[in-house]
Amino acid sequence: KVTADFKGMRVPVKIEVDPETKAFTVEVGTPTTSALVVKEAGVPKGSGKPNTDLVGNVSFDKVLNIAKIKIGDSYAKSIKSAVREVVGSCVSMGIKVENTDPRLFMKEIESGKWDTPISTFEAKK
């Protein structure tokens, strides 16, 4: 049930067993940011040359959803910081965001262009 949203993806799982009582606990993590981006972009993998070849595209809504999933595993203190981390992954992978080069999209985030959708998203949580 816990991994149903990540069908077909590798998900880290930690199992701890007490050998004396045979009791166990299972912790299910989340897939890597790059795996989530690849899934949402619908491409088999990121670009081999991310500086020159952009191989896919993700919408801003998808970036927000990935940020929401990953914020618990992140050092980000806000959803905006988590969004910047996801877009940073898109830069490394050669994946456009909103049909824009991810480096330019990062500048748009820093300039505040996307603050309204981010704050609207935060209000929904």
mmCIF file of N, CA and C in Angstrom:
data_model
loop_
_atom_site.group_PDB
_atom_site.id
_atom_site.type_symbol
_atom_site.label_atom_id
_atom_site.label_comp_id
_atom_site.label_asym_id
_atom_site.label_seq_id
_atom_site.Cartn_x
_atom_site.Cartn_y
_atom_site.Cartn_z
ATOM 1 N N LYS A 1 0.813 -1.199 0.000
ATOM 2 C CA LYS A 1 0.000 0.000 0.000
ATOM 3 C C LYS A 1 0.855 1.260 0.000
ATOM 4 N N VAL A 2 1.933 1.245 0.779
ATOM 5 C CA VAL A 2 2.766 2.429 0.925
ATOM 6 C C VAL A 2 3.493 2.776 -0.382
ATOM 7 N N THR A 3 3.849 1.758 -1.163
ATOM 8 C CA THR A 3 4.613 2.003 -2.390
ATOM 9 C C THR A 3 3.739 2.020 -3.640
ATOM 10 N N ALA A 4 2.439 1.982 -3.499
ATOM 11 C CA ALA A 4 1.544 1.909 -4.663
ATOM 12 C C ALA A 4 1.735 3.078 -5.626
ATOM 13 N N ASP A 5 2.022 4.266 -5.111
ATOM 14 C CA ASP A 5 2.226 5.441 -5.971
ATOM 15 C C ASP A 5 3.517 5.357 -6.774
ATOM 16 N N PHE A 6 4.417 4.479 -6.380
ATOM 17 C CA PHE A 6 5.725 4.391 -7.018
ATOM 18 C C PHE A 6 5.870 3.113 -7.842
ATOM 19 N N LYS A 7 4.785 2.621 -8.404
ATOM 20 C CA LYS A 7 4.793 1.371 -9.167
ATOM 21 C C LYS A 7 5.840 1.422 -10.280
ATOM 22 N N GLY A 8 6.651 0.370 -10.355
ATOM 23 C CA GLY A 8 7.676 0.267 -11.374
ATOM 24 C C GLY A 8 8.958 1.006 -11.047
ATOM 25 N N MET A 9 9.031 1.622 -9.870
ATOM 26 C CA MET A 9 10.216 2.389 -9.475
ATOM 27 C C MET A 9 10.904 1.701 -8.308
ATOM 28 N N ARG A 10 12.209 1.930 -8.211
ATOM 29 C CA ARG A 10 12.943 1.415 -7.058
ATOM 30 C C ARG A 10 12.662 2.319 -5.867
ATOM 31 N N VAL A 11 12.323 1.704 -4.752
ATOM 32 C CA VAL A 11 12.004 2.442 -3.537
ATOM 33 C C VAL A 11 12.875 1.881 -2.418
ATOM 34 N N PRO A 12 13.604 2.748 -1.702
ATOM 35 C CA PRO A 12 14.422 2.235 -0.604
ATOM 36 C C PRO A 12 13.550 1.731 0.550
ATOM 37 N N VAL A 13 13.917 0.566 1.051
ATOM 38 C CA VAL A 13 13.182 -0.038 2.159
ATOM 39 C C VAL A 13 14.202 -0.468 3.211
ATOM 40 N N LYS A 14 13.904 -0.146 4.478
ATOM 41 C CA LYS A 14 14.772 -0.522 5.586
ATOM 42 C C LYS A 14 13.977 -1.441 6.502
ATOM 43 N N ILE A 15 14.527 -2.633 6.747
ATOM 44 C CA ILE A 15 13.867 -3.610 7.617
ATOM 45 C C ILE A 15 14.786 -3.881 8.811
ATOM 46 N N GLU A 16 14.242 -3.708 9.998
ATOM 47 C CA GLU A 16 14.990 -4.004 11.221
ATOM 48 C C GLU A 16 14.318 -5.173 11.921
ATOM 49 N N VAL A 17 15.134 -6.180 12.278
ATOM 50 C CA VAL A 17 14.609 -7.386 12.926
ATOM 51 C C VAL A 17 15.302 -7.558 14.269
ATOM 52 N N ASP A 18 14.492 -7.808 15.296
ATOM 53 C CA ASP A 18 15.033 -8.146 16.609
ATOM 54 C C ASP A 18 15.159 -9.669 16.633
ATOM 55 N N PRO A 19 16.386 -10.203 16.626
ATOM 56 C CA PRO A 19 16.553 -11.660 16.536
ATOM 57 C C PRO A 19 15.990 -12.428 17.732
ATOM 58 N N GLU A 20 15.903 -11.780 18.877
ATOM 59 C CA GLU A 20 15.395 -12.480 20.054
ATOM 60 C C GLU A 20 13.876 -12.638 20.008
ATOM 61 N N THR A 21 13.189 -11.566 19.653
ATOM 62 C CA THR A 21 11.724 -11.616 19.681
ATOM 63 C C THR A 21 11.117 -11.872 18.299
ATOM 64 N N LYS A 22 11.949 -11.812 17.279
ATOM 65 C CA LYS A 22 11.505 -11.968 15.883
ATOM 66 C C LYS A 22 10.572 -10.831 15.440
ATOM 67 N N ALA A 23 10.505 -9.771 16.243
ATOM 68 C CA ALA A 23 9.707 -8.603 15.866
ATOM 69 C C ALA A 23 10.479 -7.814 14.809
ATOM 70 N N PHE A 24 9.749 -7.155 13.942
ATOM 71 C CA PHE A 24 10.428 -6.387 12.902
ATOM 72 C C PHE A 24 9.671 -5.095 12.600
ATOM 73 N N THR A 25 10.417 -4.151 12.054
ATOM 74 C CA THR A 25 9.816 -2.903 11.591
ATOM 75 C C THR A 25 10.262 -2.687 10.146
ATOM 76 N N VAL A 26 9.385 -2.068 9.384
ATOM 77 C CA VAL A 26 9.678 -1.794 7.981
ATOM 78 C C VAL A 26 9.509 -0.293 7.744
ATOM 79 N N GLU A 27 10.549 0.341 7.217
ATOM 80 C CA GLU A 27 10.494 1.747 6.845
ATOM 81 C C GLU A 27 10.597 1.838 5.334
ATOM 82 N N VAL A 28 9.636 2.490 4.715
ATOM 83 C CA VAL A 28 9.649 2.667 3.275
ATOM 84 C C VAL A 28 10.006 4.121 2.975
ATOM 85 N N GLY A 29 11.038 4.308 2.161
ATOM 86 C CA GLY A 29 11.472 5.649 1.787
ATOM 87 C C GLY A 29 10.759 6.097 0.519
ATOM 88 N N THR A 30 11.300 7.124 -0.101
ATOM 89 C CA THR A 30 10.762 7.601 -1.374
ATOM 90 C C THR A 30 11.827 7.413 -2.439
ATOM 91 N N PRO A 31 11.407 7.274 -3.685
ATOM 92 C CA PRO A 31 12.395 7.164 -4.766
ATOM 93 C C PRO A 31 13.244 8.428 -4.843
ATOM 94 N N THR A 32 14.338 8.337 -5.556
ATOM 95 C CA THR A 32 15.193 9.505 -5.727
ATOM 96 C C THR A 32 14.455 10.583 -6.523
ATOM 97 N N THR A 33 14.894 11.812 -6.360
ATOM 98 C CA THR A 33 14.296 12.920 -7.115
ATOM 99 C C THR A 33 14.428 12.666 -8.606
ATOM 100 N N SER A 34 15.592 12.178 -9.027
ATOM 101 C CA SER A 34 15.792 11.940 -10.458
ATOM 102 C C SER A 34 14.829 10.875 -10.984
ATOM 103 N N ALA A 35 14.558 9.845 -10.196
ATOM 104 C CA ALA A 35 13.607 8.811 -10.631
ATOM 105 C C ALA A 35 12.204 9.398 -10.772
ATOM 106 N N LEU A 36 11.812 10.264 -9.847
ATOM 107 C CA LEU A 36 10.493 10.894 -9.930
ATOM 108 C C LEU A 36 10.400 11.834 -11.132
ATOM 109 N N VAL A 37 11.471 12.582 -11.404
ATOM 110 C CA VAL A 37 11.480 13.488 -12.551
ATOM 111 C C VAL A 37 11.376 12.700 -13.855
ATOM 112 N N VAL A 38 12.146 11.631 -13.975
ATOM 113 C CA VAL A 38 12.108 10.795 -15.185
ATOM 114 C C VAL A 38 10.705 10.242 -15.403
ATOM 115 N N LYS A 39 10.079 9.789 -14.321
ATOM 116 C CA LYS A 39 8.724 9.252 -14.436
ATOM 117 C C LYS A 39 7.751 10.323 -14.939
ATOM 118 N N GLU A 40 7.810 11.504 -14.346
ATOM 119 C CA GLU A 40 6.886 12.576 -14.716
ATOM 120 C C GLU A 40 7.168 13.122 -16.114
ATOM 121 N N ALA A 41 8.429 13.098 -16.536
ATOM 122 C CA ALA A 41 8.777 13.596 -17.865
ATOM 123 C C ALA A 41 8.453 12.568 -18.950
ATOM 124 N N GLY A 42 8.283 11.311 -18.543
ATOM 125 C CA GLY A 42 7.967 10.264 -19.509
ATOM 126 C C GLY A 42 9.135 9.906 -20.413
ATOM 127 N N VAL A 43 10.345 10.024 -19.895
ATOM 128 C CA VAL A 43 11.534 9.657 -20.656
ATOM 129 C C VAL A 43 12.222 8.488 -19.954
ATOM 130 N N PRO A 44 12.972 7.684 -20.709
ATOM 131 C CA PRO A 44 13.620 6.535 -20.065
ATOM 132 C C PRO A 44 14.737 6.920 -19.102
ATOM 133 N N LYS A 45 15.446 8.028 -19.398
ATOM 134 C CA LYS A 45 16.514 8.498 -18.505
ATOM 135 C C LYS A 45 16.847 9.938 -18.857
ATOM 136 N N GLY A 46 17.661 10.552 -18.012
ATOM 137 C CA GLY A 46 18.089 11.924 -18.267
ATOM 138 C C GLY A 46 19.049 11.993 -19.442
ATOM 139 N N SER A 47 19.396 13.196 -19.834
ATOM 140 C CA SER A 47 20.287 13.421 -20.965
ATOM 141 C C SER A 47 21.725 13.069 -20.616
ATOM 142 N N GLY A 48 22.432 12.530 -21.579
ATOM 143 C CA GLY A 48 23.863 12.281 -21.415
ATOM 144 C C GLY A 48 24.654 13.578 -21.525
ATOM 145 N N LYS A 49 24.063 14.586 -22.156
ATOM 146 C CA LYS A 49 24.694 15.895 -22.323
ATOM 147 C C LYS A 49 23.699 16.971 -21.878
ATOM 148 N N PRO A 50 23.456 17.101 -20.575
ATOM 149 C CA PRO A 50 22.410 18.011 -20.096
ATOM 150 C C PRO A 50 22.645 19.487 -20.410
ATOM 151 N N ASN A 51 23.896 19.867 -20.697
ATOM 152 C CA ASN A 51 24.163 21.265 -21.026
ATOM 153 C C ASN A 51 23.703 21.626 -22.428
ATOM 154 N N THR A 52 23.607 20.625 -23.304
ATOM 155 C CA THR A 52 23.245 20.918 -24.694
ATOM 156 C C THR A 52 21.978 20.203 -25.158
ATOM 157 N N ASP A 53 21.730 19.011 -24.656
ATOM 158 C CA ASP A 53 20.573 18.230 -25.102
ATOM 159 C C ASP A 53 19.526 18.140 -23.994
ATOM 160 N N LEU A 54 18.361 18.747 -24.234
ATOM 161 C CA LEU A 54 17.258 18.640 -23.283
ATOM 162 C C LEU A 54 16.319 17.554 -23.809
ATOM 163 N N VAL A 55 16.080 16.520 -22.992
ATOM 164 C CA VAL A 55 15.400 15.321 -23.486
ATOM 165 C C VAL A 55 13.943 15.183 -23.059
ATOM 166 N N GLY A 56 13.463 16.038 -22.202
ATOM 167 C CA GLY A 56 12.090 15.898 -21.732
ATOM 168 C C GLY A 56 11.588 17.199 -21.148
ATOM 169 N N ASN A 57 10.362 17.156 -20.648
ATOM 170 C CA ASN A 57 9.724 18.334 -20.084
ATOM 171 C C ASN A 57 8.794 17.910 -18.952
ATOM 172 N N VAL A 58 8.766 18.705 -17.889
ATOM 173 C CA VAL A 58 7.801 18.492 -16.808
ATOM 174 C C VAL A 58 7.080 19.812 -16.551
ATOM 175 N N SER A 59 5.843 19.707 -16.136
ATOM 176 C CA SER A 59 5.065 20.900 -15.813
ATOM 177 C C SER A 59 5.447 21.382 -14.412
ATOM 178 N N PHE A 60 5.125 22.621 -14.139
ATOM 179 C CA PHE A 60 5.401 23.181 -12.822
ATOM 180 C C PHE A 60 4.604 22.434 -11.751
ATOM 181 N N ASP A 61 3.383 22.021 -12.064
ATOM 182 C CA ASP A 61 2.580 21.259 -11.108
ATOM 183 C C ASP A 61 3.280 19.961 -10.708
ATOM 184 N N LYS A 62 3.905 19.305 -11.684
ATOM 185 C CA LYS A 62 4.630 18.059 -11.393
ATOM 186 C C LYS A 62 5.838 18.340 -10.515
ATOM 187 N N VAL A 63 6.531 19.458 -10.787
ATOM 188 C CA VAL A 63 7.680 19.841 -9.958
ATOM 189 C C VAL A 63 7.222 20.083 -8.521
ATOM 190 N N LEU A 64 6.100 20.770 -8.360
ATOM 191 C CA LEU A 64 5.559 21.009 -7.015
ATOM 192 C C LEU A 64 5.222 19.702 -6.304
ATOM 193 N N ASN A 65 4.621 18.763 -7.026
ATOM 194 C CA ASN A 65 4.269 17.474 -6.418
ATOM 195 C C ASN A 65 5.513 16.694 -6.002
ATOM 196 N N ILE A 66 6.543 16.713 -6.850
ATOM 197 C CA ILE A 66 7.791 16.035 -6.493
ATOM 198 C C ILE A 66 8.401 16.704 -5.264
ATOM 199 N N ALA A 67 8.394 18.028 -5.227
ATOM 200 C CA ALA A 67 8.931 18.755 -4.071
ATOM 201 C C ALA A 67 8.182 18.375 -2.801
ATOM 202 N N LYS A 68 6.872 18.238 -2.913
ATOM 203 C CA LYS A 68 6.053 17.855 -1.757
ATOM 204 C C LYS A 68 6.435 16.454 -1.268
ATOM 205 N N ILE A 69 6.680 15.541 -2.195
ATOM 206 C CA ILE A 69 7.066 14.174 -1.836
ATOM 207 C C ILE A 69 8.437 14.160 -1.170
ATOM 208 N N LYS A 70 9.371 14.938 -1.705
ATOM 209 C CA LYS A 70 10.754 14.885 -1.261
ATOM 210 C C LYS A 70 11.102 15.803 -0.099
ATOM 211 N N ILE A 71 10.237 16.732 0.274
ATOM 212 C CA ILE A 71 10.606 17.717 1.300
ATOM 213 C C ILE A 71 10.954 17.067 2.643
ATOM 214 N N GLY A 72 10.352 15.950 2.950
ATOM 215 C CA GLY A 72 10.671 15.267 4.203
ATOM 216 C C GLY A 72 12.070 14.680 4.226
ATOM 217 N N ASP A 73 12.613 14.357 3.053
ATOM 218 C CA ASP A 73 13.957 13.778 2.950
ATOM 219 C C ASP A 73 15.003 14.842 2.635
ATOM 220 N N SER A 74 14.591 16.082 2.601
ATOM 221 C CA SER A 74 15.432 17.165 2.121
ATOM 222 C C SER A 74 15.874 18.068 3.273
ATOM 223 N N TYR A 75 16.861 18.896 2.974
ATOM 224 C CA TYR A 75 17.276 19.916 3.927
ATOM 225 C C TYR A 75 16.498 21.208 3.709
ATOM 226 N N ALA A 76 15.601 21.207 2.748
ATOM 227 C CA ALA A 76 14.816 22.403 2.431
ATOM 228 C C ALA A 76 13.919 22.767 3.612
ATOM 229 N N LYS A 77 13.844 24.059 3.887
ATOM 230 C CA LYS A 77 13.007 24.532 4.986
ATOM 231 C C LYS A 77 11.665 25.052 4.500
ATOM 232 N N SER A 78 11.500 25.166 3.178
ATOM 233 C CA SER A 78 10.238 25.640 2.615
ATOM 234 C C SER A 78 9.967 24.895 1.325
ATOM 235 N N ILE A 79 8.730 24.961 0.870
ATOM 236 C CA ILE A 79 8.385 24.302 -0.384
ATOM 237 C C ILE A 79 9.117 24.976 -1.545
ATOM 238 N N LYS A 80 9.348 26.277 -1.458
ATOM 239 C CA LYS A 80 10.087 26.975 -2.517
ATOM 240 C C LYS A 80 11.510 26.433 -2.619
ATOM 241 N N SER A 81 12.151 26.188 -1.488
ATOM 242 C CA SER A 81 13.499 25.607 -1.503
ATOM 243 C C SER A 81 13.482 24.197 -2.077
ATOM 244 N N ALA A 82 12.461 23.434 -1.739
ATOM 245 C CA ALA A 82 12.339 22.079 -2.274
ATOM 246 C C ALA A 82 12.113 22.125 -3.791
ATOM 247 N N VAL A 83 11.318 23.083 -4.261
ATOM 248 C CA VAL A 83 11.101 23.260 -5.705
ATOM 249 C C VAL A 83 12.432 23.569 -6.378
ATOM 250 N N ARG A 84 13.224 24.424 -5.774
ATOM 251 C CA ARG A 84 14.533 24.754 -6.348
ATOM 252 C C ARG A 84 15.430 23.519 -6.422
ATOM 253 N N GLU A 85 15.359 22.642 -5.432
ATOM 254 C CA GLU A 85 16.140 21.409 -5.473
ATOM 255 C C GLU A 85 15.697 20.522 -6.636
ATOM 256 N N VAL A 86 14.390 20.411 -6.838
ATOM 257 C CA VAL A 86 13.868 19.586 -7.938
ATOM 258 C C VAL A 86 14.291 20.175 -9.279
ATOM 259 N N VAL A 87 14.164 21.489 -9.431
ATOM 260 C CA VAL A 87 14.575 22.131 -10.688
ATOM 261 C C VAL A 87 16.077 21.956 -10.884
ATOM 262 N N GLY A 88 16.834 21.982 -9.809
ATOM 263 C CA GLY A 88 18.276 21.715 -9.895
ATOM 264 C C GLY A 88 18.549 20.321 -10.437
ATOM 265 N N SER A 89 17.757 19.353 -10.032
ATOM 266 C CA SER A 89 17.879 18.002 -10.581
ATOM 267 C C SER A 89 17.555 18.005 -12.070
ATOM 268 N N CYS A 90 16.554 18.796 -12.458
ATOM 269 C CA CYS A 90 16.193 18.904 -13.879
ATOM 270 C C CYS A 90 17.358 19.481 -14.689
ATOM 271 N N VAL A 91 18.095 20.434 -14.102
ATOM 272 C CA VAL A 91 19.276 20.996 -14.768
ATOM 273 C C VAL A 91 20.276 19.880 -15.037
ATOM 274 N N SER A 92 20.565 19.069 -14.013
ATOM 275 C CA SER A 92 21.545 17.985 -14.137
ATOM 276 C C SER A 92 21.114 16.908 -15.118
ATOM 277 N N MET A 93 19.806 16.770 -15.297
ATOM 278 C CA MET A 93 19.280 15.689 -16.130
ATOM 279 C C MET A 93 18.918 16.137 -17.543
ATOM 280 N N GLY A 94 18.937 17.427 -17.797
ATOM 281 C CA GLY A 94 18.556 17.914 -19.116
ATOM 282 C C GLY A 94 17.059 17.811 -19.358
ATOM 283 N N ILE A 95 16.262 18.125 -18.335
ATOM 284 C CA ILE A 95 14.800 18.080 -18.425
ATOM 285 C C ILE A 95 14.264 19.510 -18.311
ATOM 286 N N LYS A 96 13.492 19.944 -19.305
ATOM 287 C CA LYS A 96 12.903 21.284 -19.266
ATOM 288 C C LYS A 96 11.769 21.336 -18.244
ATOM 289 N N VAL A 97 11.502 22.541 -17.756
ATOM 290 C CA VAL A 97 10.372 22.776 -16.861
ATOM 291 C C VAL A 97 9.490 23.816 -17.537
ATOM 292 N N GLU A 98 8.228 23.482 -17.749
ATOM 293 C CA GLU A 98 7.295 24.372 -18.449
ATOM 294 C C GLU A 98 7.859 24.794 -19.810
ATOM 295 N N ASN A 99 8.458 23.813 -20.525
ATOM 296 C CA ASN A 99 9.053 24.042 -21.846
ATOM 297 C C ASN A 99 10.142 25.113 -21.842
ATOM 298 N N THR A 100 10.786 25.301 -20.701
ATOM 299 C CA THR A 100 11.845 26.294 -20.539
ATOM 300 C C THR A 100 13.110 25.593 -20.066
ATOM 301 N N ASP A 101 14.249 26.050 -20.534
ATOM 302 C CA ASP A 101 15.521 25.530 -20.046
ATOM 303 C C ASP A 101 15.498 25.638 -18.514
ATOM 304 N N PRO A 102 15.845 24.571 -17.806
ATOM 305 C CA PRO A 102 15.736 24.607 -16.338
ATOM 306 C C PRO A 102 16.609 25.670 -15.678
ATOM 307 N N ARG A 103 17.715 26.046 -16.315
ATOM 308 C CA ARG A 103 18.560 27.110 -15.751
ATOM 309 C C ARG A 103 17.818 28.451 -15.787
ATOM 310 N N LEU A 104 17.112 28.691 -16.878
ATOM 311 C CA LEU A 104 16.313 29.918 -16.973
ATOM 312 C C LEU A 104 15.120 29.856 -16.028
ATOM 313 N N PHE A 105 14.532 28.676 -15.895
ATOM 314 C CA PHE A 105 13.406 28.511 -14.986
ATOM 315 C C PHE A 105 13.837 28.787 -13.539
ATOM 316 N N MET A 106 15.048 28.366 -13.198
ATOM 317 C CA MET A 106 15.566 28.618 -11.848
ATOM 318 C C MET A 106 15.655 30.131 -11.606
ATOM 319 N N LYS A 107 16.077 30.877 -12.604
ATOM 320 C CA LYS A 107 16.151 32.337 -12.467
ATOM 321 C C LYS A 107 14.759 32.936 -12.289
ATOM 322 N N GLU A 108 13.766 32.357 -12.969
ATOM 323 C CA GLU A 108 12.388 32.827 -12.806
ATOM 324 C C GLU A 108 11.908 32.603 -11.370
ATOM 325 N N ILE A 109 12.264 31.458 -10.798
ATOM 326 C CA ILE A 109 11.891 31.170 -9.409
ATOM 327 C C ILE A 109 12.550 32.183 -8.476
ATOM 328 N N GLU A 110 13.844 32.420 -8.700
ATOM 329 C CA GLU A 110 14.579 33.349 -7.841
ATOM 330 C C GLU A 110 14.050 34.775 -7.954
ATOM 331 N N SER A 111 13.530 35.134 -9.135
ATOM 332 C CA SER A 111 12.998 36.492 -9.316
ATOM 333 C C SER A 111 11.605 36.653 -8.703
ATOM 334 N N GLY A 112 10.993 35.537 -8.294
ATOM 335 C CA GLY A 112 9.676 35.605 -7.664
ATOM 336 C C GLY A 112 8.508 35.381 -8.611
ATOM 337 N N LYS A 113 8.785 35.081 -9.865
ATOM 338 C CA LYS A 113 7.716 34.896 -10.846
ATOM 339 C C LYS A 113 6.743 33.778 -10.449
ATOM 340 N N TRP A 114 7.226 32.763 -9.777
ATOM 341 C CA TRP A 114 6.398 31.592 -9.425
ATOM 342 C C TRP A 114 5.969 31.596 -7.959
ATOM 343 N N ASP A 115 6.157 32.700 -7.258
ATOM 344 C CA ASP A 115 5.803 32.754 -5.832
ATOM 345 C C ASP A 115 4.309 32.537 -5.586
ATOM 346 N N THR A 116 3.449 33.085 -6.452
ATOM 347 C CA THR A 116 2.004 32.930 -6.244
ATOM 348 C C THR A 116 1.580 31.468 -6.351
ATOM 349 N N PRO A 117 1.966 30.734 -7.411
ATOM 350 C CA PRO A 117 1.577 29.320 -7.451
ATOM 351 C C PRO A 117 2.165 28.499 -6.296
ATOM 352 N N ILE A 118 3.380 28.856 -5.869
ATOM 353 C CA ILE A 118 3.997 28.137 -4.753
ATOM 354 C C ILE A 118 3.225 28.408 -3.469
ATOM 355 N N SER A 119 2.872 29.656 -3.208
ATOM 356 C CA SER A 119 2.146 29.975 -1.978
ATOM 357 C C SER A 119 0.730 29.403 -2.025
ATOM 358 N N THR A 120 0.119 29.339 -3.204
ATOM 359 C CA THR A 120 -1.199 28.711 -3.347
ATOM 360 C C THR A 120 -1.091 27.227 -3.027
ATOM 361 N N PHE A 121 -0.025 26.590 -3.493
ATOM 362 C CA PHE A 121 0.219 25.169 -3.230
ATOM 363 C C PHE A 121 0.402 24.949 -1.735
ATOM 364 N N GLU A 122 1.165 25.824 -1.074
ATOM 365 C CA GLU A 122 1.392 25.694 0.369
ATOM 366 C C GLU A 122 0.088 25.817 1.148
ATOM 367 N N ALA A 123 -0.785 26.685 0.683
ATOM 368 C CA ALA A 123 -2.066 26.890 1.369
ATOM 369 C C ALA A 123 -2.951 25.648 1.300
ATOM 370 N N LYS A 124 -2.789 24.847 0.243
ATOM 371 C CA LYS A 124 -3.595 23.626 0.061
ATOM 372 C C LYS A 124 -3.174 22.501 0.976
ATOM 373 N N LYS A 125 -1.901 22.491 1.428
ATOM 374 C CA LYS A 125 -1.424 21.346 2.189
ATOM 375 C C LYS A 125 -2.104 21.171 3.502
#
